[in-house]
PDB file of C-alpha atoms in Angstrom:
ATOM      1  CA  MET A   1      56.277 -72.555-141.096  1.00  0.00           C
ATOM      2  CA  PRO A   2      54.455 -70.974-138.006  1.00  0.00           C
ATOM      3  CA  SER A   3      55.187 -72.669-134.606  1.00  0.00           C
ATOM      4  CA  PRO A   4      52.424 -74.760-133.437  1.00  0.00           C
ATOM      5  CA  VAL A   5      49.932 -73.075-131.013  1.00  0.00           C
ATOM      6  CA  LYS A   6      50.529 -74.161-127.416  1.00  0.00           C
ATOM      7  CA  GLU A   7      47.666 -74.632-125.228  1.00  0.00           C
ATOM      8  CA  SER A   8      47.787 -72.828-122.028  1.00  0.00           C
ATOM      9  CA  ILE A   9      47.775 -74.884-118.771  1.00  0.00           C
ATOM     10  CA  TRP A  10      46.460 -72.068-116.685  1.00  0.00           C
ATOM     11  CA  PRO A  11      42.906 -72.909-117.116  1.00  0.00           C
ATOM     12  CA  GLU A  12      43.378 -76.392-115.440  1.00  0.00           C
ATOM     13  CA  ARG A  13      45.554 -75.109-112.754  1.00  0.00           C
ATOM     14  CA  VAL A  14      42.717 -72.345-111.718  1.00  0.00           C
ATOM     15  CA  LEU A  15      40.101 -75.228-111.845  1.00  0.00           C
ATOM     16  CA  TRP A  16      42.299 -77.201-109.571  1.00  0.00           C
ATOM     17  CA  PHE A  17      42.804 -74.217-107.219  1.00  0.00           C
ATOM     18  CA  VAL A  18      39.376 -73.468-106.986  1.00  0.00           C
ATOM     19  CA  ALA A  19      38.565 -77.050-106.460  1.00  0.00           C
ATOM     20  CA  ALA A  20      41.246 -77.312-103.383  1.00  0.00           C
ATOM     21  CA  LEU A  21      39.458 -74.057-102.083  1.00  0.00           C
ATOM     22  CA  ALA A  22      36.014 -75.945-102.184  1.00  0.00           C
ATOM     23  CA  VAL A  23      37.862 -79.056-100.312  1.00  0.00           C
ATOM     24  CA  ALA A  24      39.164 -76.898 -97.884  1.00  0.00           C
ATOM     25  CA  GLN A  25      35.916 -75.256 -97.024  1.00  0.00           C
ATOM     26  CA  ALA A  26      34.421 -78.588 -96.704  1.00  0.00           C
ATOM     27  CA  ILE A  27      37.024 -79.813 -94.283  1.00  0.00           C
ATOM     28  CA  GLY A  28      36.575 -76.306 -92.369  1.00  0.00           C
ATOM     29  CA  ILE A  29      33.030 -76.850 -92.016  1.00  0.00           C
ATOM     30  CA  ALA A  30      33.873 -80.620 -90.611  1.00  0.00           C
ATOM     31  CA  GLY A  31      36.412 -79.046 -88.251  1.00  0.00           C
ATOM     32  CA  TRP A  32      33.666 -76.676 -87.004  1.00  0.00           C
ATOM     33  CA  TYR A  33      31.226 -79.511 -86.213  1.00  0.00           C
ATOM     34  CA  TRP A  34      33.415 -82.473 -85.297  1.00  0.00           C
ATOM     35  CA  PRO A  35      33.346 -84.289 -83.096  1.00  0.00           C
ATOM     36  CA  GLY A  36      30.001 -85.295 -82.325  1.00  0.00           C
ATOM     37  CA  SER A  37      27.763 -82.505 -83.333  1.00  0.00           C
ATOM     38  CA  MET A  38      25.482 -82.540 -86.537  1.00  0.00           C
ATOM     39  CA  PRO A  39      23.500 -79.882 -88.460  1.00  0.00           C
ATOM     40  CA  ASP A  40      20.767 -82.039 -89.113  1.00  0.00           C
ATOM     41  CA  THR A  41      19.769 -83.987 -85.949  1.00  0.00           C
ATOM     42  CA  ASP A  42      16.198 -85.052 -86.378  1.00  0.00           C
ATOM     43  CA  THR A  43      16.768 -86.988 -89.746  1.00  0.00           C
ATOM     44  CA  SER A  44      19.835 -88.411 -88.613  1.00  0.00           C
ATOM     45  CA  GLY A  45      18.305 -89.550 -85.461  1.00  0.00           C
ATOM     46  CA  VAL A  46      16.010 -91.822 -87.380  1.00  0.00           C
ATOM     47  CA  TRP A  47      18.931 -93.197 -89.353  1.00  0.00           C
ATOM     48  CA  ILE A  48      20.936 -93.909 -86.253  1.00  0.00           C
ATOM     49  CA  ALA A  49      18.126 -95.425 -84.379  1.00  0.00           C
ATOM     50  CA  LEU A  50      17.249 -97.901 -87.291  1.00  0.00           C
ATOM     51  CA  ALA A  51      21.066 -98.762 -87.411  1.00  0.00           C
ATOM     52  CA  ASP A  52      21.050 -99.155 -83.532  1.00  0.00           C
ATOM     53  CA  ASP A  53      18.011-101.363 -83.603  1.00  0.00           C
ATOM     54  CA  ALA A  54      19.552-103.482 -86.597  1.00  0.00           C
ATOM     55  CA  ALA A  55      22.764-103.931 -84.365  1.00  0.00           C
ATOM     56  CA  GLN A  56      20.376-105.168 -81.459  1.00  0.00           C
ATOM     57  CA  GLY A  57      18.729-107.639 -83.824  1.00  0.00           C
ATOM     58  CA  ASP A  58      15.353-105.549 -83.979  1.00  0.00           C
ATOM     59  CA  PHE A  59      15.298-105.148 -87.927  1.00  0.00           C
ATOM     60  CA  TYR A  60      12.479-102.584 -88.553  1.00  0.00           C
ATOM     61  CA  ARG A  61      11.176-102.444 -84.988  1.00  0.00           C
ATOM     62  CA  PRO A  62       7.387-102.836 -84.701  1.00  0.00           C
ATOM     63  CA  LEU A  63       5.029 -99.967 -84.717  1.00  0.00           C
ATOM     64  CA  GLN A  64       4.251-100.045 -81.008  1.00  0.00           C
ATOM     65  CA  SER A  65       6.555-102.094 -78.572  1.00  0.00           C
ATOM     66  CA  PRO A  66       8.904-101.487 -75.651  1.00  0.00           C
ATOM     67  CA  LEU A  67      11.367-100.246 -77.879  1.00  0.00           C
ATOM     68  CA  GLY A  68       9.378 -97.194 -78.697  1.00  0.00           C
ATOM     69  CA  THR A  69       7.392 -96.327 -81.747  1.00  0.00           C
ATOM     70  CA  GLY A  70       8.243 -97.656 -85.157  1.00  0.00           C
ATOM     71  CA  GLY A  71       7.492 -96.802 -88.744  1.00  0.00           C
ATOM     72  CA  THR A  72       9.538 -95.561 -91.482  1.00  0.00           C
ATOM     73  CA  ARG A  73       9.887 -95.185 -94.988  1.00  0.00           C
ATOM     74  CA  TYR A  74      13.931 -95.599 -95.417  1.00  0.00           C
ATOM     75  CA  MET A  75      15.089 -98.680 -97.042  1.00  0.00           C
ATOM     76  CA  PRO A  76      17.730-100.565 -95.316  1.00  0.00           C
ATOM     77  CA  LEU A  77      20.971-101.039 -97.230  1.00  0.00           C
ATOM     78  CA  PHE A  78      22.840 -97.917 -95.461  1.00  0.00           C
ATOM     79  CA  PHE A  79      21.494 -98.442 -91.944  1.00  0.00           C
ATOM     80  CA  SER A  80      22.492-101.968 -92.261  1.00  0.00           C
ATOM     81  CA  LEU A  81      25.874-101.094 -93.040  1.00  0.00           C
ATOM     82  CA  HIS A  82      25.812 -98.672 -90.071  1.00  0.00           C
ATOM     83  CA  GLY A  83      24.503-101.307 -87.810  1.00  0.00           C
ATOM     84  CA  VAL A  84      27.412-103.357 -88.689  1.00  0.00           C
ATOM     85  CA  ALA A  85      29.908-100.857 -87.475  1.00  0.00           C
ATOM     86  CA  ILE A  86      27.684-100.380 -84.365  1.00  0.00           C
ATOM     87  CA  LYS A  87      27.778-104.200 -83.767  1.00  0.00           C
ATOM     88  CA  LEU A  88      31.504-103.941 -84.204  1.00  0.00           C
ATOM     89  CA  GLY A  89      31.784-101.461 -81.190  1.00  0.00           C
ATOM     90  CA  PHE A  90      32.186 -98.319 -82.942  1.00  0.00           C
ATOM     91  CA  SER A  91      30.110 -95.177 -81.856  1.00  0.00           C
ATOM     92  CA  PRO A  92      26.710 -94.867 -83.532  1.00  0.00           C
ATOM     93  CA  VAL A  93      27.264 -91.140 -84.165  1.00  0.00           C
ATOM     94  CA  GLY A  94      30.977 -91.308 -85.369  1.00  0.00           C
ATOM     95  CA  SER A  95      30.666 -94.589 -87.518  1.00  0.00           C
ATOM     96  CA  GLY A  96      27.502 -93.034 -88.918  1.00  0.00           C
ATOM     97  CA  ILE A  97      29.112 -89.783 -90.078  1.00  0.00           C
ATOM     98  CA  CYS A  98      32.035 -91.709 -91.232  1.00  0.00           C
ATOM     99  CA  LEU A  99      29.848 -93.966 -93.397  1.00  0.00           C
ATOM    100  CA  THR A 100      28.290 -90.776 -94.756  1.00  0.00           C
ATOM    101  CA  LEU A 101      31.736 -89.286 -95.879  1.00  0.00           C
ATOM    102  CA  ALA A 102      32.760 -92.452 -97.344  1.00  0.00           C
ATOM    103  CA  SER A 103      29.314 -92.549 -99.459  1.00  0.00           C
ATOM    104  CA  ALA A 104      30.024 -88.794-100.426  1.00  0.00           C
ATOM    105  CA  LEU A 105      33.590 -89.987-101.491  1.00  0.00           C
ATOM    106  CA  LEU A 106      32.302 -92.688-103.538  1.00  0.00           C
ATOM    107  CA  PHE A 107      29.605 -90.268-104.913  1.00  0.00           C
ATOM    108  CA  ILE A 108      32.259 -88.106-106.342  1.00  0.00           C
ATOM    109  CA  GLY A 109      34.267 -91.189-107.660  1.00  0.00           C
ATOM    110  CA  SER A 110      31.141 -92.252-109.549  1.00  0.00           C
ATOM    111  CA  LEU A 111      30.734 -88.954-110.969  1.00  0.00           C
ATOM    112  CA  GLY A 112      34.056 -88.523-112.088  1.00  0.00           C
ATOM    113  CA  LEU A 113      34.029 -91.842-113.665  1.00  0.00           C
ATOM    114  CA  LEU A 114      30.677 -90.834-115.461  1.00  0.00           C
ATOM    115  CA  LEU A 115      32.306 -87.780-116.908  1.00  0.00           C
ATOM    116  CA  ARG A 116      35.307 -89.678-118.081  1.00  0.00           C
ATOM    117  CA  LEU A 117      33.030 -91.996-119.925  1.00  0.00           C
ATOM    118  CA  LEU A 118      31.398 -89.023-121.505  1.00  0.00           C
ATOM    119  CA  GLY A 119      34.889 -87.951-122.905  1.00  0.00           C
ATOM    120  CA  VAL A 120      35.609 -85.095-120.247  1.00  0.00           C
ATOM    121  CA  ALA A 121      39.271 -84.959-120.052  1.00  0.00           C
ATOM    122  CA  PRO A 122      41.041 -85.972-116.591  1.00  0.00           C
ATOM    123  CA  ALA A 123      42.203 -82.404-115.705  1.00  0.00           C
ATOM    124  CA  SER A 124      38.644 -81.096-115.881  1.00  0.00           C
ATOM    125  CA  ALA A 125      36.691 -83.937-114.668  1.00  0.00           C
ATOM    126  CA  TRP A 126      38.075 -84.640-111.268  1.00  0.00           C
ATOM    127  CA  PRO A 127      38.334 -80.981-110.134  1.00  0.00           C
ATOM    128  CA  ALA A 128      34.860 -80.362-111.479  1.00  0.00           C
ATOM    129  CA  CYS A 129      33.419 -83.105-109.237  1.00  0.00           C
ATOM    130  CA  LEU A 130      35.617 -81.611-106.176  1.00  0.00           C
ATOM    131  CA  LEU A 131      33.907 -78.321-106.856  1.00  0.00           C
ATOM    132  CA  MET A 132      30.650 -79.606-105.269  1.00  0.00           C
ATOM    133  CA  THR A 133      32.554 -79.939-101.936  1.00  0.00           C
ATOM    134  CA  GLY A 134      32.242 -76.218-101.749  1.00  0.00           C
ATOM    135  CA  THR A 135      28.549 -75.929-101.612  1.00  0.00           C
ATOM    136  CA  VAL A 136      26.824 -75.413 -98.025  1.00  0.00           C
ATOM    137  CA  THR A 137      24.475 -78.570 -99.082  1.00  0.00           C
ATOM    138  CA  PHE A 138      27.526 -80.688 -99.458  1.00  0.00           C
ATOM    139  CA  GLY A 139      29.177 -79.458 -96.512  1.00  0.00           C
ATOM    140  CA  MET A 140      26.140 -80.013 -94.267  1.00  0.00           C
ATOM    141  CA  MET A 141      24.991 -83.288 -95.609  1.00  0.00           C
ATOM    142  CA  SER A 142      28.347 -84.844 -95.314  1.00  0.00           C
ATOM    143  CA  LEU A 143      28.131 -84.461 -91.513  1.00  0.00           C
ATOM    144  CA  THR A 144      24.951 -86.113 -91.162  1.00  0.00           C
ATOM    145  CA  VAL A 145      23.820 -89.781 -90.955  1.00  0.00           C
ATOM    146  CA  ARG A 146      21.793 -90.476 -94.057  1.00  0.00           C
ATOM    147  CA  GLY A 147      21.751 -92.803 -97.124  1.00  0.00           C
ATOM    148  CA  ASP A 148      21.347 -90.128 -99.748  1.00  0.00           C
ATOM    149  CA  PHE A 149      25.064 -90.074-100.919  1.00  0.00           C
ATOM    150  CA  LEU A 150      25.284 -93.942-100.953  1.00  0.00           C
ATOM    151  CA  ALA A 151      21.972 -94.100-103.067  1.00  0.00           C
ATOM    152  CA  ALA A 152      23.255 -91.171-105.427  1.00  0.00           C
ATOM    153  CA  ALA A 153      26.574 -93.017-105.945  1.00  0.00           C
ATOM    154  CA  LEU A 154      25.043 -96.274-106.418  1.00  0.00           C
ATOM    155  CA  ASN A 155      22.734 -94.665-109.263  1.00  0.00           C
ATOM    156  CA  LEU A 156      25.469 -92.934-110.914  1.00  0.00           C
ATOM    157  CA  GLY A 157      27.710 -95.984-110.824  1.00  0.00           C
ATOM    158  CA  GLY A 158      24.577 -97.629-112.665  1.00  0.00           C
ATOM    159  CA  VAL A 159      24.461 -94.901-115.271  1.00  0.00           C
ATOM    160  CA  ALA A 160      28.387 -95.204-115.631  1.00  0.00           C
ATOM    161  CA  MET A 161      28.369 -98.919-116.062  1.00  0.00           C
ATOM    162  CA  ALA A 162      25.424 -98.670-118.633  1.00  0.00           C
ATOM    163  CA  LEU A 163      27.434 -96.286-120.791  1.00  0.00           C
ATOM    164  CA  SER A 164      30.484 -98.469-120.286  1.00  0.00           C
ATOM    165  CA  ALA A 165      28.462-101.377-121.534  1.00  0.00           C
ATOM    166  CA  GLN A 166      27.209 -99.148-124.560  1.00  0.00           C
ATOM    167  CA  GLN A 167      30.729 -98.483-125.606  1.00  0.00           C
ATOM    168  CA  SER A 168      32.007-101.883-125.087  1.00  0.00           C
ATOM    169  CA  ALA A 169      29.114-103.945-126.247  1.00  0.00           C
ATOM    170  CA  ARG A 170      29.415-106.415-123.308  1.00  0.00           C
ATOM    171  CA  ASN A 171      26.028-107.809-121.978  1.00  0.00           C
ATOM    172  CA  SER A 172      27.329-108.500-118.776  1.00  0.00           C
ATOM    173  CA  ARG A 173      28.100-104.939-117.816  1.00  0.00           C
ATOM    174  CA  TRP A 174      24.234-104.295-118.521  1.00  0.00           C
ATOM    175  CA  ILE A 175      23.572-106.813-115.683  1.00  0.00           C
ATOM    176  CA  TRP A 176      25.970-105.066-113.336  1.00  0.00           C
ATOM    177  CA  ALA A 177      24.203-101.646-114.323  1.00  0.00           C
ATOM    178  CA  GLY A 178      20.977-103.336-113.259  1.00  0.00           C
ATOM    179  CA  ILE A 179      22.527-104.521-109.900  1.00  0.00           C
ATOM    180  CA  LEU A 180      23.740-101.145-109.112  1.00  0.00           C
ATOM    181  CA  PHE A 181      20.387 -99.648-109.708  1.00  0.00           C
ATOM    182  CA  GLY A 182      18.756-102.246-107.744  1.00  0.00           C
ATOM    183  CA  ALA A 183      21.322-101.556-104.698  1.00  0.00           C
ATOM    184  CA  ALA A 184      20.469 -97.843-105.116  1.00  0.00           C
ATOM    185  CA  VAL A 185      16.821 -98.368-104.713  1.00  0.00           C
ATOM    186  CA  LEU A 186      17.507-100.720-101.861  1.00  0.00           C
ATOM    187  CA  THR A 187      19.155 -97.612-100.340  1.00  0.00           C
ATOM    188  CA  LYS A 188      16.421 -94.983-101.352  1.00  0.00           C
ATOM    189  CA  LEU A 189      13.154 -95.782-103.024  1.00  0.00           C
ATOM    190  CA  THR A 190      13.386 -92.669-105.083  1.00  0.00           C
ATOM    191  CA  THR A 191      16.553 -93.418-107.168  1.00  0.00           C
ATOM    192  CA  ILE A 192      14.513 -95.537-109.320  1.00  0.00           C
ATOM    193  CA  PHE A 193      14.646 -92.560-111.612  1.00  0.00           C
ATOM    194  CA  GLY A 194      18.215 -93.656-112.819  1.00  0.00           C
ATOM    195  CA  LEU A 195      16.904 -96.989-113.787  1.00  0.00           C
ATOM    196  CA  LEU A 196      14.020 -95.409-115.702  1.00  0.00           C
ATOM    197  CA  ALA A 197      16.168 -93.067-117.677  1.00  0.00           C
ATOM    198  CA  VAL A 198      18.253 -95.798-118.950  1.00  0.00           C
ATOM    199  CA  VAL A 199      15.230 -97.846-119.858  1.00  0.00           C
ATOM    200  CA  GLY A 200      13.919 -95.095-121.729  1.00  0.00           C
ATOM    201  CA  TRP A 201      17.272 -94.614-123.437  1.00  0.00           C
ATOM    202  CA  LEU A 202      17.359 -98.294-124.397  1.00  0.00           C
ATOM    203  CA  VAL A 203      13.679 -98.230-125.534  1.00  0.00           C
ATOM    204  CA  PHE A 204      14.437 -95.421-127.642  1.00  0.00           C
ATOM    205  CA  GLN A 205      17.218 -97.030-129.237  1.00  0.00           C
ATOM    206  CA  ARG A 206      15.188-100.417-129.894  1.00  0.00           C
ATOM    207  CA  LYS A 207      17.936-102.516-127.703  1.00  0.00           C
ATOM    208  CA  PRO A 208      15.740-105.262-126.468  1.00  0.00           C
ATOM    209  CA  ARG A 209      18.555-107.684-125.401  1.00  0.00           C
ATOM    210  CA  ARG A 210      20.431-105.025-123.734  1.00  0.00           C
ATOM    211  CA  LEU A 211      17.146-103.897-121.864  1.00  0.00           C
ATOM    212  CA  GLU A 212      16.602-107.470-120.882  1.00  0.00           C
ATOM    213  CA  HIS A 213      19.972-107.719-119.460  1.00  0.00           C
ATOM    214  CA  LEU A 214      19.631-104.595-117.531  1.00  0.00           C
ATOM    215  CA  LEU A 215      16.183-105.753-116.074  1.00  0.00           C
ATOM    216  CA  ALA A 216      17.259-109.214-115.134  1.00  0.00           C
ATOM    217  CA  GLY A 217      20.298-107.635-113.066  1.00  0.00           C
ATOM    218  CA  PHE A 218      17.771-105.106-111.527  1.00  0.00           C
ATOM    219  CA  GLY A 219      15.157-107.734-110.670  1.00  0.00           C
ATOM    220  CA  LEU A 220      17.440-110.351-109.398  1.00  0.00           C
ATOM    221  CA  ILE A 221      19.240-107.861-106.805  1.00  0.00           C
ATOM    222  CA  LEU A 222      15.849-106.436-105.919  1.00  0.00           C
ATOM    223  CA  LEU A 223      14.168-109.870-105.537  1.00  0.00           C
ATOM    224  CA  LEU A 224      17.042-110.990-103.261  1.00  0.00           C
ATOM    225  CA  GLY A 225      17.203-107.986-101.235  1.00  0.00           C
ATOM    226  CA  LEU A 226      13.316-107.588-100.440  1.00  0.00           C
ATOM    227  CA  SER A 227      13.352-111.359 -99.538  1.00  0.00           C
ATOM    228  CA  THR A 228      15.958-111.130 -97.285  1.00  0.00           C
ATOM    229  CA  ILE A 229      14.596-107.900 -95.727  1.00  0.00           C
ATOM    230  CA  HIS A 230      10.945-109.507 -95.511  1.00  0.00           C
ATOM    231  CA  PHE A 231      12.688-112.780 -93.753  1.00  0.00           C
ATOM    232  CA  VAL A 232      14.818-110.912 -91.276  1.00  0.00           C
ATOM    233  CA  SER A 233      12.395-108.251 -90.209  1.00  0.00           C
ATOM    234  CA  ASP A 234       9.478-110.810 -90.076  1.00  0.00           C
ATOM    235  CA  GLY A 235       7.430-108.987 -92.499  1.00  0.00           C
ATOM    236  CA  ARG A 236       7.468-105.682 -90.229  1.00  0.00           C
ATOM    237  CA  ILE A 237       9.007-103.714 -93.031  1.00  0.00           C
ATOM    238  CA  TRP A 238       5.412-103.914 -95.106  1.00  0.00           C
ATOM    239  CA  ASP A 239       3.534-102.576 -91.781  1.00  0.00           C
ATOM    240  CA  SER A 240       6.407 -99.761 -91.243  1.00  0.00           C
ATOM    241  CA  PHE A 241       5.634 -98.649 -94.810  1.00  0.00           C
ATOM    242  CA  ARG A 242       1.908 -98.840 -94.961  1.00  0.00           C
ATOM    243  CA  ALA A 243       1.836 -96.890 -91.507  1.00  0.00           C
ATOM    244  CA  VAL A 244       4.050 -94.313 -92.761  1.00  0.00           C
ATOM    245  CA  ALA A 245       1.968 -94.110 -96.152  1.00  0.00           C
ATOM    246  CA  HIS A 246      -1.222 -93.320 -94.371  1.00  0.00           C
ATOM    247  CA  GLY A 247       0.167 -90.555 -92.293  1.00  0.00           C
TER     248      GLY A 247
END
């Protein structure tokens, strides 16, 4: 009988090697800028100012006040976490960058989990996720202070949870998927597309019960989040958003 054909392990080794080079490049870029320098100071400055205001108890500053000029379209989850770090005594810049890096790691983890749920082998899924660290965009964004990585991580987490719920047929996971999508929106408004994609998928499959659980989780976290934001900011969030919308 012919001997069984052995699959070569070289493709996996090459993929891991290239992924290691990508990570090394990201570390090199970080070493170039660290400590204290950022490639994107304008956007990061807005996020840091919002976090510092929150740390001082000024959640969404007024449009005109002794603090300066207000007005922003940014949702508060990321800069609220950053504000807690500042309140605890950490450097505004250093803690902000560390929070962005932690969000980037969470994003990589969410993407890896999603690939695994889609059936991609671990030896391919995880190095494939690490390859993105070698891009200039990833390297630069990971050294800024902004909520994009956290929003993307929560959004992918919602998709992964929905896929897990589909495979396990547990309705509670649809609620958790909705909660993750809601948290993503509370970090960045435009991440609503993740929820809309899953809603469209469920509508196409004609799964009304699952859709109800998904929207219940989303509505619950969004209602709690917006109510808290309105209360803590004394309603200033709406003035801020209207001002930015009107230019």
